[in-house]
Amino acid sequence: MGQVSRLRGRLRGWIPTGGGVRPEDWARRHRLLTLLLASTVVGLTGLGAALGGLDLVWLVTVLLILPCVLGAVRLRGRRLASILVALGFTVACGGFVAMLDGLTEAHFSFFIAVAALALYRDWAPFGAFLVATTLHHAAFGAVASEQTYGHHGAVTNPLMWAVLHGVAVLMAAGLQTVAWRLTESEEQRAQADLDESEAHLSIAFDQTPVPMAILTPDGAIRRVNPAYRRWLDLPETLPDGFNVRDLPLVPTDPNSLSLLEEQARTGSAVAFTREYHRPDGSSVWVEVHSNGLRDRQDRLRLIFVHCLDVTEVQRQVRQDALTGLLSRAGFEEELARTAAGGEPVSVLYLDVDRFKAVNDGSGHSAGDEALRVLAGRLTRCVPAGSLIARFGGDEFVAALPGPTEVAVRAGRAVVAAFAEPVPVAGGRLQLAASVGVATVSDPGQAEQAVLAADTAMYAAKRAGGNRLEIFSEQMRVAVRQRIVAEARLREALAGDRDVTLPVVFQPIVSVSTGHIVGAEALVRMRAADGLLRGPGEFIGPAEETGLIVPLGEHVLCSALRQLRRWGQDLDYVSVNVSPRQLSEADFVPTLARLLAETGLDDPARLVLEITETALLSTIADLPARLDAIKALGVRLALDDFGTGYSSLTWLQSVPADVVKLDRSFVAGLARDARKASIISAVLWLARSLGMTVVAEGVEEAEDWDALRAVDCPAIQGYYFSPPVPVADFEALLRTSAFVHR
Ligand code: C2E
Ligand code: MG
Ligand code: MG
């Protein structure tokens, strides 16, 4: 029993299921077979005519075929239509055989019909044909055996021949069935493979969190994954003909190529990051990756698109977190985009003056708060539509369309707005800004405008800050010179400093006796080109770059070394100290160390000269620092006294021991009674505050006389000696005293 059922199962396995042809393929096959059937009418008619007249057999055959053709064409369902075609074929073959009086070869037509009908791959027409053929042979074989079988044996025994013909047709049909069955199972395997890879693809496509879509080259959206639907809020099923142009995303830059254009252009993979607008006006940054699928003729068939929403990343990169303005990167990108316009572009470059002092003095959170307030003020001062950025720290940049005048007007407003007190937690800050302005007529050069505005800002800063400067070509030259000076200075500091940065000494003379009482140490630079340069060429750059710190230490060291060497021959040495040096956190400890290393008998023999600029600069704990210097026993001198605005105020607030009267008061003193009066007054004031005075710039004998007349204690100037190298200074020390020439 089990064996039988197994056998039946095996057998069934060999029998095709049938009906597996897809509707469109079936329709094509059916059309072909119907056409073939219709053509038999023409063929039979031709045959009839050739055989000498269209007889009754022909007429019946044709009249039976025609309704089959008509039914095959008109009927909707598959089964009946195909059965009609099969019956039509049986009739055509039967008619053909009859018209040729049962010619054996005419029976071949049945085999042709079997092969043709196998195209349906369906049991209904196939079966109908087999049944109809057998019936036809049996019936016609019996009734009209001469016209059915063209040889004697069959005529005498038609039933057996009907069976024989049936078996032959059945065998032909059986082999067709095997072929059909094999194709079916091969197709099933191919389908299974396809289903599996489709399943893989579906998992990759549908489960990924990355929005993906498949498009045709004309932009029609074939398929999107759930992530894509969620991302763009699309319905579950997209309307017919839904196109990329119907997506709720519009590129911000109308000049940018669309994905489709880029795909068509490059042919292969495409990747770009672009900003789009959503219908609600918000913007999205999308990183698009796409790949084109091409056919054998290299025509673009499908486009696969991956979209990464990088809005958040872009926002972080393009926006300054503290102020919400653009970041440097965002600004540069936007600027490059506006460069596509045709108008001139002006750039404002702003830097808050002495902002470091705010951070140091009031704390970083107050500093941040102030920056936020300033960002708001800046935004209000520049025309709407300007690009506004913070370049980090206390630097702001704005780019506005329009000529220099527009930018200058905005820049002036900014300077005024930044000078308004800024309320922060725990008080108000008084700030100021330096602003540089530059304009380029060609927007393609906007980047250069930023550099130029930076240079102009720098010039504003050098000029004291709280002001606006318009870029000029000289500024660029000056910047270049400073760069050269800095390089030279670095080189000098790296070399043997006693050779590359020699310190020279200028005698300070007692007015009454003409004896040398002290010396001012002044630095020179001997660069690689062999030229000796004065401090005017390198102290500025040294200050700006911070190189003044090692330079100042070198001068201090040399001065102390000489002072010790000269012993009792010289009372003191005066050394210039720049604001930047003084503001160094470890200035006082370094000074103490150098004093200790030199082993100087009396620290009061060292005088540090500071200028009014040092006092004005925002050194957080200046008074404490000056006191610390005094505590070491070192004396302080107020240098260039009288050149600043508030010199007299300093006299009472700075613990100075010496006042160095600027040479502008001394020059021509003998011929100017007013100068003499001022000097007398300063002398009196200094004396009453316990300070001594040195007058600088004594060039003529008359100056000496005049200063002696007002009882100035010490003087310095070319009249006695310019600053000279150590050996020459020692020669001066050996001559007993300067005398009136
Ligand atoms: P300063 O401290 O006021 O130095 C005096 C300057 O006046 C020196 O110029 C000196 O050569 C010049 N001088 C002296 N007597 C006369 C005179 O009779 N007539 C005229 N016309 N000039 C006279 P120098 O050496 O070129 O120095 C210029 C400035 O550079 C100094 O002004 C000082 O501020 C700065 N400096 C020089 N050496 C150093 C240093 O080692 N460190 C720092 N921080 N600054 C220095
Ligand atoms: Mg000086
Ligand atoms: Mg001076």
Tab-separated table of C-alpha atoms in Angstrom, residues 512-714:
chain	number	residue	atom	x	y	z
A	512	SER	CA	76.197	118.897	39.430
A	513	THR	CA	79.404	116.869	39.191
A	514	GLY	CA	79.349	115.389	35.664
A	515	HIS	CA	80.105	111.971	37.176
A	516	ILE	CA	78.446	108.843	35.785
A	517	VAL	CA	75.987	107.618	38.410
A	518	GLY	CA	74.098	105.046	36.467
A	519	ALA	CA	73.443	103.520	33.078
A	520	GLU	CA	70.411	102.608	31.026
A	521	ALA	CA	70.625	99.192	29.401
A	522	LEU	CA	69.270	99.251	25.848
A	523	VAL	CA	69.057	96.283	23.561
A	524	ARG	CA	70.179	96.064	19.935
A	525	MET	CA	69.834	93.331	17.378
A	526	ARG	CA	72.528	92.131	15.034
A	527	ALA	CA	70.673	90.063	12.433
A	528	ALA	CA	72.113	87.542	9.999
A	529	ASP	CA	72.638	90.355	7.462
A	530	GLY	CA	75.180	91.895	9.875
A	531	LEU	CA	73.234	95.153	10.343
A	532	LEU	CA	72.723	96.520	13.834
A	533	ARG	CA	69.058	97.365	14.417
A	534	GLY	CA	67.505	99.615	17.054
A	535	PRO	CA	64.666	98.495	19.339
A	536	GLY	CA	62.159	100.546	17.308
A	537	GLU	CA	62.309	97.782	14.718
A	538	PHE	CA	61.737	94.805	16.920
A	539	ILE	CA	60.317	95.669	20.334
A	540	GLY	CA	56.820	96.084	18.847
A	541	PRO	CA	56.766	92.672	17.134
A	542	ALA	CA	58.403	91.160	20.217
A	543	GLU	CA	55.565	92.511	22.342
A	544	GLU	CA	52.888	91.223	20.000
A	545	THR	CA	54.326	87.773	19.694
A	546	GLY	CA	55.324	87.360	23.311
A	547	LEU	CA	58.976	87.016	22.285
A	548	ILE	CA	59.573	90.023	24.535
A	549	VAL	CA	59.558	87.606	27.472
A	550	PRO	CA	62.752	85.692	26.599
A	551	LEU	CA	64.226	88.880	25.131
A	552	GLY	CA	63.544	90.862	28.314
A	553	GLU	CA	65.040	88.133	30.459
A	554	HIS	CA	68.180	88.204	28.333
A	555	VAL	CA	68.502	92.005	28.763
A	556	LEU	CA	67.883	91.783	32.485
A	557	CYS	CA	70.489	89.055	32.790
A	558	SER	CA	73.125	90.976	30.811
A	559	ALA	CA	72.460	94.168	32.771
A	560	LEU	CA	72.776	92.433	36.123
A	561	ARG	CA	75.960	90.669	35.033
A	562	GLN	CA	77.561	93.992	34.025
A	563	LEU	CA	76.383	95.729	37.152
A	564	ARG	CA	78.113	93.114	39.275
A	565	ARG	CA	81.276	93.316	37.191
A	566	TRP	CA	81.443	97.091	37.492
A	567	GLY	CA	80.984	96.900	41.257
A	568	GLN	CA	81.340	100.208	43.042
A	569	ASP	CA	82.285	102.030	39.797
A	570	LEU	CA	78.611	102.381	38.957
A	571	ASP	CA	75.681	103.060	41.280
A	572	TYR	CA	72.870	101.468	39.277
A	573	VAL	CA	71.589	100.100	35.992
A	574	SER	CA	68.202	100.948	34.574
A	575	VAL	CA	66.405	98.246	32.557
A	576	ASN	CA	63.302	98.762	30.432
A	577	VAL	CA	60.402	96.423	31.125
A	578	SER	CA	57.512	96.185	28.671
A	579	PRO	CA	53.839	95.793	29.630
A	580	ARG	CA	53.701	92.298	28.247
A	581	GLN	CA	56.681	91.257	30.365
A	582	LEU	CA	55.133	92.773	33.436
A	583	SER	CA	51.880	90.908	32.828
A	584	GLU	CA	53.616	87.518	32.740
A	585	ALA	CA	52.454	85.542	35.722
A	586	ASP	CA	55.981	84.543	36.741
A	587	PHE	CA	57.671	87.883	36.120
A	588	VAL	CA	58.375	88.551	39.810
A	589	PRO	CA	59.655	85.018	40.577
A	590	THR	CA	61.941	85.207	37.536
A	591	LEU	CA	63.249	88.571	38.688
A	592	ALA	CA	63.923	87.178	42.152
A	593	ARG	CA	65.741	84.197	40.691
A	594	LEU	CA	67.934	86.367	38.447
A	595	LEU	CA	68.810	88.630	41.389
A	596	ALA	CA	69.733	85.636	43.470
A	597	GLU	CA	71.806	84.106	40.682
A	598	THR	CA	73.752	87.357	40.151
A	599	GLY	CA	74.401	87.727	43.871
A	600	LEU	CA	73.986	91.484	43.690
A	601	ASP	CA	74.934	93.182	46.972
A	602	ASP	CA	72.034	95.634	46.876
A	603	PRO	CA	68.891	95.049	44.780
A	604	ALA	CA	68.235	98.807	44.833
A	605	ARG	CA	71.067	99.079	42.289
A	606	LEU	CA	68.611	97.660	39.755
A	607	VAL	CA	65.982	100.078	38.437
A	608	LEU	CA	63.081	98.815	36.300
A	609	GLU	CA	61.686	101.364	33.871
A	610	ILE	CA	58.005	101.101	33.114
A	611	THR	CA	55.958	103.318	30.828
A	612	GLU	CA	52.507	104.717	31.086
A	613	THR	CA	51.229	102.172	28.560
A	614	ALA	CA	52.194	99.428	30.968
A	615	LEU	CA	50.188	101.128	33.692
A	616	LEU	CA	47.211	101.588	31.370
A	617	SER	CA	47.181	98.025	30.174
A	618	THR	CA	44.794	95.728	31.955
A	619	ILE	CA	47.174	93.749	34.083
A	620	ALA	CA	44.756	92.326	36.582
A	621	ASP	CA	46.876	92.704	39.726
A	622	LEU	CA	49.227	95.502	38.662
A	623	PRO	CA	49.466	97.284	42.044
A	624	ALA	CA	50.182	94.000	43.829
A	625	ARG	CA	52.795	93.139	41.250
A	626	LEU	CA	54.558	96.499	41.580
A	627	ASP	CA	54.518	96.083	45.333
A	628	ALA	CA	56.060	92.633	44.943
A	629	ILE	CA	58.854	94.122	42.851
A	630	LYS	CA	59.405	96.807	45.476
A	631	ALA	CA	59.427	94.109	48.144
A	632	LEU	CA	62.439	92.539	46.412
A	633	GLY	CA	64.220	95.849	47.011
A	634	VAL	CA	64.329	96.699	43.312
A	635	ARG	CA	63.554	100.307	42.407
A	636	LEU	CA	60.963	101.465	39.858
A	637	ALA	CA	61.212	104.308	37.352
A	638	LEU	CA	58.404	105.967	35.428
A	639	ASP	CA	59.806	106.131	31.882
A	640	ASP	CA	58.950	108.748	29.250
A	641	PHE	CA	57.174	110.788	31.876
A	642	GLY	CA	55.001	113.540	30.441
A	643	THR	CA	54.167	111.930	27.155
A	644	GLY	CA	50.952	110.295	28.337
A	645	TYR	CA	47.671	111.897	29.263
A	646	SER	CA	47.508	111.358	32.950
A	647	SER	CA	51.137	111.368	34.013
A	648	LEU	CA	50.496	113.376	37.117
A	649	THR	CA	47.907	110.884	38.345
A	650	TRP	CA	50.451	108.123	38.108
A	651	LEU	CA	52.873	110.009	40.272
A	652	GLN	CA	50.673	109.541	43.289
A	653	SER	CA	49.419	106.013	42.556
A	654	VAL	CA	52.587	104.225	41.440
A	655	PRO	CA	55.258	103.416	43.981
A	656	ALA	CA	58.025	104.775	41.706
A	657	ASP	CA	61.445	105.885	42.941
A	658	VAL	CA	62.588	107.611	39.789
A	659	VAL	CA	60.831	109.777	37.256
A	660	LYS	CA	62.402	109.857	33.802
A	661	LEU	CA	61.409	113.106	32.179
A	662	ASP	CA	60.764	112.561	28.479
A	663	ARG	CA	63.175	114.194	26.089
A	664	SER	CA	60.365	116.232	24.480
A	665	PHE	CA	60.477	118.413	27.636
A	666	VAL	CA	64.212	118.720	27.505
A	667	ALA	CA	64.766	119.516	23.829
A	668	GLY	CA	65.057	123.284	23.427
A	669	LEU	CA	64.546	123.798	27.135
A	670	ALA	CA	67.061	126.623	27.264
A	671	ARG	CA	64.977	128.674	24.800
A	672	ASP	CA	61.536	127.849	26.174
A	673	ALA	CA	60.533	129.371	29.502
A	674	ARG	CA	57.290	127.368	29.654
A	675	LYS	CA	59.177	124.060	29.449
A	676	ALA	CA	61.419	125.238	32.244
A	677	SER	CA	58.394	126.016	34.399
A	678	ILE	CA	56.878	122.569	33.764
A	679	ILE	CA	60.136	120.857	34.642
A	680	SER	CA	60.433	122.896	37.833
A	681	ALA	CA	56.935	121.892	38.803
A	682	VAL	CA	57.523	118.203	38.120
A	683	LEU	CA	60.799	118.346	40.007
A	684	TRP	CA	59.114	119.904	42.961
A	685	LEU	CA	56.271	117.392	42.882
A	686	ALA	CA	58.597	114.399	42.534
A	687	ARG	CA	60.787	115.599	45.335
A	688	SER	CA	57.823	116.090	47.603
A	689	LEU	CA	56.745	112.510	46.868
A	690	GLY	CA	60.229	111.217	47.669
A	691	MET	CA	61.228	110.510	44.068
A	692	THR	CA	64.289	111.447	42.127
A	693	VAL	CA	64.325	112.716	38.521
A	694	VAL	CA	66.390	111.866	35.456
A	695	ALA	CA	66.013	114.121	32.434
A	696	GLU	CA	66.376	112.332	29.098
A	697	GLY	CA	67.607	113.658	25.757
A	698	VAL	CA	70.232	116.174	26.773
A	699	GLU	CA	71.900	116.995	23.474
A	700	GLU	CA	73.378	120.445	24.031
A	701	ALA	CA	75.458	122.146	26.687
A	702	GLU	CA	72.651	124.681	27.147
A	703	ASP	CA	70.231	121.900	28.117
A	704	TRP	CA	72.655	120.818	30.799
A	705	ASP	CA	72.913	124.385	32.046
A	706	ALA	CA	69.193	124.851	32.088
A	707	LEU	CA	68.657	121.618	33.998
A	708	ARG	CA	71.336	122.581	36.448
A	709	ALA	CA	69.558	125.902	36.886
A	710	VAL	CA	66.304	124.159	37.876
A	711	ASP	CA	68.226	121.770	40.090
A	712	CYS	CA	67.460	118.514	38.193
A	713	PRO	CA	69.589	115.817	39.865
A	714	ALA	CA	70.505	113.542	36.933
